[in-house]
mmCIF file of N, CA and C in Angstrom:
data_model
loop_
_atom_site.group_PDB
_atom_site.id
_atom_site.type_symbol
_atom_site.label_atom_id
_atom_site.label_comp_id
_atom_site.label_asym_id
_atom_site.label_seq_id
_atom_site.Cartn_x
_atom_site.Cartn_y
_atom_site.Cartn_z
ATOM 1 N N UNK A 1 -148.742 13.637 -152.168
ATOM 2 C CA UNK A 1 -148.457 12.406 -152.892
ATOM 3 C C UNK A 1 -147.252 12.615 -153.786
ATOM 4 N N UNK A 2 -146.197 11.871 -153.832
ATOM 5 C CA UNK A 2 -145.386 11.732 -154.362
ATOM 6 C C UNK A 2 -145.154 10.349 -155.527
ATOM 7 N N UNK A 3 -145.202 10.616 -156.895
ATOM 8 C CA UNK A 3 -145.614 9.615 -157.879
ATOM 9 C C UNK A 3 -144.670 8.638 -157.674
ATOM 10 N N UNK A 4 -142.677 9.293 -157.399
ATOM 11 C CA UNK A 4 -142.486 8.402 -157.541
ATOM 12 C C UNK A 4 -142.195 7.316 -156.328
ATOM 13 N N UNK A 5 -143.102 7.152 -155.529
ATOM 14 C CA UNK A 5 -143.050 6.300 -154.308
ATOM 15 C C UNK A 5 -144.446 5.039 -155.329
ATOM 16 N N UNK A 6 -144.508 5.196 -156.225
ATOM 17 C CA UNK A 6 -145.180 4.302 -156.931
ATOM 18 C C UNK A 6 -144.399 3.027 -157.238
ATOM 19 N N UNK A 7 -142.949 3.527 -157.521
ATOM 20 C CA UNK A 7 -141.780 2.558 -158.183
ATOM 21 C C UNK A 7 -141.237 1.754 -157.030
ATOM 22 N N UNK A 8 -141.297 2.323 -155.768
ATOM 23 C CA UNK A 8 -140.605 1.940 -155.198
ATOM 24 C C UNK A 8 -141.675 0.972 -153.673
ATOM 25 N N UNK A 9 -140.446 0.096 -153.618
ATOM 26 C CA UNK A 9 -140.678 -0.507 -152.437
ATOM 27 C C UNK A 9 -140.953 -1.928 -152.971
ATOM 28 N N UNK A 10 -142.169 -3.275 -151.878
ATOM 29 C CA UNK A 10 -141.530 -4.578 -152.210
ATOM 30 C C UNK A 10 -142.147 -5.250 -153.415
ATOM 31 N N UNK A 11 -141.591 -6.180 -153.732
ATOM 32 C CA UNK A 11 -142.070 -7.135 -155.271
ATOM 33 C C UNK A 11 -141.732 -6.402 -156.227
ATOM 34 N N UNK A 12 -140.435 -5.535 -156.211
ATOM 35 C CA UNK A 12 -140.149 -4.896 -157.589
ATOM 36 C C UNK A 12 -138.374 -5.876 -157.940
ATOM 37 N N UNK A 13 -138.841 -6.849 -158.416
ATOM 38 C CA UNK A 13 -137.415 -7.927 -158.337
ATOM 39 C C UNK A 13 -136.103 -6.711 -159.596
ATOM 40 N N UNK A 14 -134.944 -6.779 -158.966
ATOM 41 C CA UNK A 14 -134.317 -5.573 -159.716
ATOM 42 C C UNK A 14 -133.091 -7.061 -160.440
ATOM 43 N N UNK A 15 -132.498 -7.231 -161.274
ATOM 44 C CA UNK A 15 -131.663 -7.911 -161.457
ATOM 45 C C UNK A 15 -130.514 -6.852 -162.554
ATOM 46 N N UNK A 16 -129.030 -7.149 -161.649
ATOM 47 C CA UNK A 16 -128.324 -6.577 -162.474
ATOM 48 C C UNK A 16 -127.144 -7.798 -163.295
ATOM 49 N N UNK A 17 -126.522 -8.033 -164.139
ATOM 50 C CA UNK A 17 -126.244 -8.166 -164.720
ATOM 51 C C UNK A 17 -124.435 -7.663 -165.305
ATOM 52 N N UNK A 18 -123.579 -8.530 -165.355
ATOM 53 C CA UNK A 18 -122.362 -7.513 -165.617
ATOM 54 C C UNK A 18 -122.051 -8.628 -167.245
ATOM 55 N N UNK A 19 -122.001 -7.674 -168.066
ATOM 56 C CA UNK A 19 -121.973 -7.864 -170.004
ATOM 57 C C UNK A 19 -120.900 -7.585 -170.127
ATOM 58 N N UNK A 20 -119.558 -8.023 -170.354
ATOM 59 C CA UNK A 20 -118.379 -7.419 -170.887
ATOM 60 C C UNK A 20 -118.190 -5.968 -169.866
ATOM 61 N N UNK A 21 -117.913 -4.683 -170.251
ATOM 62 C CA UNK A 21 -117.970 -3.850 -169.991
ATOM 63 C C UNK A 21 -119.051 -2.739 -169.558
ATOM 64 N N UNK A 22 -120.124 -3.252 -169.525
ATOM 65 C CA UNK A 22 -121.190 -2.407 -169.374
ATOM 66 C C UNK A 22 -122.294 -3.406 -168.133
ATOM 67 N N UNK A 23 -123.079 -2.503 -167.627
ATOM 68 C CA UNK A 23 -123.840 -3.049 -166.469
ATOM 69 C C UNK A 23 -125.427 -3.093 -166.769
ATOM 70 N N UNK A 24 -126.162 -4.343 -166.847
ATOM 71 C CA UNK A 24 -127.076 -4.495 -167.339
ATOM 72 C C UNK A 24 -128.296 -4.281 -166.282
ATOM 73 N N UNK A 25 -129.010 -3.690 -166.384
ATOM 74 C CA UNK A 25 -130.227 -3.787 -164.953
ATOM 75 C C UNK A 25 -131.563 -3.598 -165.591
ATOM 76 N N UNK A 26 -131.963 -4.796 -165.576
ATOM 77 C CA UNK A 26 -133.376 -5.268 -166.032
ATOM 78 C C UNK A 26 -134.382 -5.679 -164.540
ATOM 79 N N UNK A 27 -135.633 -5.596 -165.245
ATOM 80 C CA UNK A 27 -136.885 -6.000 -163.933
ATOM 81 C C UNK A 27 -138.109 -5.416 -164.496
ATOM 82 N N UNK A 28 -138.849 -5.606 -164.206
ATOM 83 C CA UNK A 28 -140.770 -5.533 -165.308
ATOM 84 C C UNK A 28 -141.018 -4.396 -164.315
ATOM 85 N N UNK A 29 -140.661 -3.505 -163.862
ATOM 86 C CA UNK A 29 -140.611 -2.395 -163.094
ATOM 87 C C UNK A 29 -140.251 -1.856 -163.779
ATOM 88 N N UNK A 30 -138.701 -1.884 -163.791
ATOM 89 C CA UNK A 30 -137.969 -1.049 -164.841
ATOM 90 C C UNK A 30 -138.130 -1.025 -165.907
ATOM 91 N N UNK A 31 -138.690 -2.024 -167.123
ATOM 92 C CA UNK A 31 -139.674 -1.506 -167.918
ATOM 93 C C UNK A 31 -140.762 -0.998 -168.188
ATOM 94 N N UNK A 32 -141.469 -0.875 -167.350
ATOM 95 C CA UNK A 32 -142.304 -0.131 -167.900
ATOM 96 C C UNK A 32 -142.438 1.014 -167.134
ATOM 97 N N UNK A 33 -141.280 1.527 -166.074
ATOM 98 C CA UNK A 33 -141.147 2.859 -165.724
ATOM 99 C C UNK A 33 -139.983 3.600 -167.223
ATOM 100 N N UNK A 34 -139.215 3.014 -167.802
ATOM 101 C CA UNK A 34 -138.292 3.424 -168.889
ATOM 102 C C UNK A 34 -139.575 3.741 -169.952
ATOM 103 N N UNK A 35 -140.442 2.723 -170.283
ATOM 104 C CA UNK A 35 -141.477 3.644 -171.307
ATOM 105 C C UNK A 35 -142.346 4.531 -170.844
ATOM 106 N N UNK A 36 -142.372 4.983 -169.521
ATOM 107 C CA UNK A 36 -142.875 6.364 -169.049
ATOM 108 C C UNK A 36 -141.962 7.783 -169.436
ATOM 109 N N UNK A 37 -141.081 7.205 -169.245
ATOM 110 C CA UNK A 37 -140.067 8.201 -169.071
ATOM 111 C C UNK A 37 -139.207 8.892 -170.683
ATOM 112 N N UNK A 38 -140.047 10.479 -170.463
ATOM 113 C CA UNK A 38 -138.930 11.534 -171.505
ATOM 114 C C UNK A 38 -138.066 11.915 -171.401
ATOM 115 N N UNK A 39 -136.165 10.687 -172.018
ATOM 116 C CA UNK A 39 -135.351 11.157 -171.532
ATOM 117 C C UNK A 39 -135.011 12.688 -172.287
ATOM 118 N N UNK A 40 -135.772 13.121 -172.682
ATOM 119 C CA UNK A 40 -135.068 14.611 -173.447
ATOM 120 C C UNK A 40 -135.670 15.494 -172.425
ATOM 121 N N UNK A 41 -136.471 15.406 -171.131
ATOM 122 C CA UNK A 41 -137.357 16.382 -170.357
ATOM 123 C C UNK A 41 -136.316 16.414 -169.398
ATOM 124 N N UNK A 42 -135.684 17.323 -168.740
ATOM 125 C CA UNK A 42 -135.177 17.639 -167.687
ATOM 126 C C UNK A 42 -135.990 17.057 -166.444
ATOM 127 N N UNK A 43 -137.144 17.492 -166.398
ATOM 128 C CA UNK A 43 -137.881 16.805 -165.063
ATOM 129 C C UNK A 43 -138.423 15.554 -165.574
ATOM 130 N N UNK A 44 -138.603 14.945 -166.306
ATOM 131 C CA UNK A 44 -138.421 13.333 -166.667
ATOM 132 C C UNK A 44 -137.637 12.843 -166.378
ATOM 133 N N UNK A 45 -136.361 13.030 -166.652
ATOM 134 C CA UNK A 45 -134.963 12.739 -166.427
ATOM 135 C C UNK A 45 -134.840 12.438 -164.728
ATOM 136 N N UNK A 46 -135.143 13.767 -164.138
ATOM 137 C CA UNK A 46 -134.960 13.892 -162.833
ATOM 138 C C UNK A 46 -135.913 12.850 -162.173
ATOM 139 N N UNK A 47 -137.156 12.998 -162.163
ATOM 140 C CA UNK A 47 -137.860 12.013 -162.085
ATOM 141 C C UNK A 47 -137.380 10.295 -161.638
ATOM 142 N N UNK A 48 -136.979 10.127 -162.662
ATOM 143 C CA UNK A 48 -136.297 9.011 -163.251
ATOM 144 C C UNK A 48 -135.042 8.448 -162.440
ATOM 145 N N UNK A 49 -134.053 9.706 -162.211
ATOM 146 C CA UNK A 49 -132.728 9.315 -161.269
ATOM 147 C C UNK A 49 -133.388 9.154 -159.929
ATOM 148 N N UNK A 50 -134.678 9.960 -159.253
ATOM 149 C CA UNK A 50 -134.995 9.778 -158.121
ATOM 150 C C UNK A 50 -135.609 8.327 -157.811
ATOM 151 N N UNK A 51 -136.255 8.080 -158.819
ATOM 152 C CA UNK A 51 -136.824 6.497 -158.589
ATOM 153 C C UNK A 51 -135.972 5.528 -158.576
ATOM 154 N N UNK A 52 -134.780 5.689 -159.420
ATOM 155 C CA UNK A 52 -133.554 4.532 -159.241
ATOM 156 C C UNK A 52 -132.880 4.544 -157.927
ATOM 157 N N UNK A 53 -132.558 5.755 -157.340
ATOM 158 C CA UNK A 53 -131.765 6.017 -156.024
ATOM 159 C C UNK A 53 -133.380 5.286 -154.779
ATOM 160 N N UNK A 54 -134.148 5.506 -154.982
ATOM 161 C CA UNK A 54 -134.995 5.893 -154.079
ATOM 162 C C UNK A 54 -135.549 4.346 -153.743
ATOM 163 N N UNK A 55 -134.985 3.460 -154.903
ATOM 164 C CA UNK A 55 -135.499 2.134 -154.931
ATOM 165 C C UNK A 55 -134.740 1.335 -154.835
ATOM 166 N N UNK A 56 -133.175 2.036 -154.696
ATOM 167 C CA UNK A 56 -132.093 0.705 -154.335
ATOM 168 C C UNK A 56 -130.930 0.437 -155.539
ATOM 169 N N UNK A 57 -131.600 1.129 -156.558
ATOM 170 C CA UNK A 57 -130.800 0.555 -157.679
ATOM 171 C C UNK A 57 -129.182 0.891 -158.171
ATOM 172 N N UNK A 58 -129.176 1.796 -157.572
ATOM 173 C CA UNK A 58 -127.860 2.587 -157.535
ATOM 174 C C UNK A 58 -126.826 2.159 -156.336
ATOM 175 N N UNK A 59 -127.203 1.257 -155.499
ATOM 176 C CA UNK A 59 -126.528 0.781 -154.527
ATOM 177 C C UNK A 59 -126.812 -0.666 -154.243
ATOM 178 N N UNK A 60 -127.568 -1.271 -155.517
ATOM 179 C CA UNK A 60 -127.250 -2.875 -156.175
ATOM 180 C C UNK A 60 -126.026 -2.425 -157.309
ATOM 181 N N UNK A 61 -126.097 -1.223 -157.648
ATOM 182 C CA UNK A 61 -125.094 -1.349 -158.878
ATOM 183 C C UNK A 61 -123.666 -0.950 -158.354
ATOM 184 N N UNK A 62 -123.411 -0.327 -157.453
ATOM 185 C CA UNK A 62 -122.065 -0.144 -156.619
ATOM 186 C C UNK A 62 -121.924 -1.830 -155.606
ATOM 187 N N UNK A 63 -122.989 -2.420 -154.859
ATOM 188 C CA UNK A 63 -122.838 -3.520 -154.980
ATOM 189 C C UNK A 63 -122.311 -4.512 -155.566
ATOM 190 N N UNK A 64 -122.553 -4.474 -157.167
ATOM 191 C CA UNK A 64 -121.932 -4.981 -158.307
ATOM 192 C C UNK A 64 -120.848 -4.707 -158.883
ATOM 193 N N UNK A 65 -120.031 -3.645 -158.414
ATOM 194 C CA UNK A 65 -118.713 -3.134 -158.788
ATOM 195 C C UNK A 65 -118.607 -2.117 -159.501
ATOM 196 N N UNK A 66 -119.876 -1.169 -159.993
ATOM 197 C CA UNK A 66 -120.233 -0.365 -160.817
ATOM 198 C C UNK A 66 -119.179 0.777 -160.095
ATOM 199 N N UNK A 67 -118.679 1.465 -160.754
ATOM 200 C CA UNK A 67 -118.085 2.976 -160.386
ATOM 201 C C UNK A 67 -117.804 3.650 -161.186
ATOM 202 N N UNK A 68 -117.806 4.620 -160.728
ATOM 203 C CA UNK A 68 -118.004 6.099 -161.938
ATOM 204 C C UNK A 68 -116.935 6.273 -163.243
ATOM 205 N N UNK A 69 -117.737 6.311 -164.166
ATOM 206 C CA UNK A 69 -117.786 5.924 -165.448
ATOM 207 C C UNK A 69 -118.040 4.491 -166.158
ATOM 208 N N UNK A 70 -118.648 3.980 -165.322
ATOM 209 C CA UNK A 70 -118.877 2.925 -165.929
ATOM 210 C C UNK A 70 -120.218 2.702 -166.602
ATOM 211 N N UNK A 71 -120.642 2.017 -167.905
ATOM 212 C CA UNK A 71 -121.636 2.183 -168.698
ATOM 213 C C UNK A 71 -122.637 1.417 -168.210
ATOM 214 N N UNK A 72 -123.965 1.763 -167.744
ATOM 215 C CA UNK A 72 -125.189 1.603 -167.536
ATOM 216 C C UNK A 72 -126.126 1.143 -168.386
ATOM 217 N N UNK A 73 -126.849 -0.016 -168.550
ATOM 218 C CA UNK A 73 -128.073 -0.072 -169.743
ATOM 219 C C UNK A 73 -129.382 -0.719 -168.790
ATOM 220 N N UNK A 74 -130.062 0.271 -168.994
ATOM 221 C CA UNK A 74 -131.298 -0.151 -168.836
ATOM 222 C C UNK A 74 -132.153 0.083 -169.940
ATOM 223 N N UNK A 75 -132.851 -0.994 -169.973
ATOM 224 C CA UNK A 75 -133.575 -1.361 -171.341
ATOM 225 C C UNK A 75 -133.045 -0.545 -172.521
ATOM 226 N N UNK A 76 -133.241 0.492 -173.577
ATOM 227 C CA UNK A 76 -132.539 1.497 -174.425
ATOM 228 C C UNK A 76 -131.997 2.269 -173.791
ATOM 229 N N UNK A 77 -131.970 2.568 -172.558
ATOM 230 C CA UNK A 77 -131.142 3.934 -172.126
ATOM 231 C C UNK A 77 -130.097 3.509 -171.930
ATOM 232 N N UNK A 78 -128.872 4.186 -171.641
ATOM 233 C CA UNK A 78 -127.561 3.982 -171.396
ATOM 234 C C UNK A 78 -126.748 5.271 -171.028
ATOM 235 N N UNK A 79 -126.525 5.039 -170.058
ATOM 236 C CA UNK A 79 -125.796 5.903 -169.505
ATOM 237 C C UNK A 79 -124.063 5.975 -168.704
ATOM 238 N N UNK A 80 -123.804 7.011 -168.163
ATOM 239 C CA UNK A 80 -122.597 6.688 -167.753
ATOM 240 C C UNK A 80 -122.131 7.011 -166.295
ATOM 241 N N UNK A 81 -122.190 5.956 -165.568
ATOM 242 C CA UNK A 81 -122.689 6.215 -164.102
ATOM 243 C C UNK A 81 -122.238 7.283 -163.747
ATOM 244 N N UNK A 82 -122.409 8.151 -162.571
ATOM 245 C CA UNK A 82 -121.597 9.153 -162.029
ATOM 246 C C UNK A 82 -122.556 8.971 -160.552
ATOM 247 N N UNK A 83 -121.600 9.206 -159.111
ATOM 248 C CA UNK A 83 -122.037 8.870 -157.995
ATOM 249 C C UNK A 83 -122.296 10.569 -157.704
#
């Protein structure tokens, strides 16, 4: 069993969002997988990038024009893309 095949797959509506300069990606998935998640844990972290790739989200956000370095927010986190 693999947990994070929990996140993924259908009825998880992903919506991204483009704010000025930064890329917004909200969905009631993605919240309440972000309050699971210890971004200070290395395998939290990891965790975490596998469920976004593994669920599409990283290739709705290159979809959206996202490319490397460009600023990421999901719910408090924020990051800075890198492919």
């Amino acid at each position: 069993y693999d947990d994070s095949d929990a996140y993924v797959g259908g009825g998880k509506e992903t919506v991204i969002k483009r704010e000025g300069a930064k890329f917004v990606v909200e969905g009631e998935w993605l919240f309440n997988l972000v309050g699971q998640v210890n971004f200070e844990n290395y395998e939290s972290l990891e965790f975490f990038q596998k469920v976004l790739k593994r669920s599409g989200v990283f290739d709705k956000l290159e979809e959206s024009g996202c490319r490397d370095g460009d600023t990421v927010c999901i719910y408090d986190f924020e990051f800075d893309y890198i492919k």
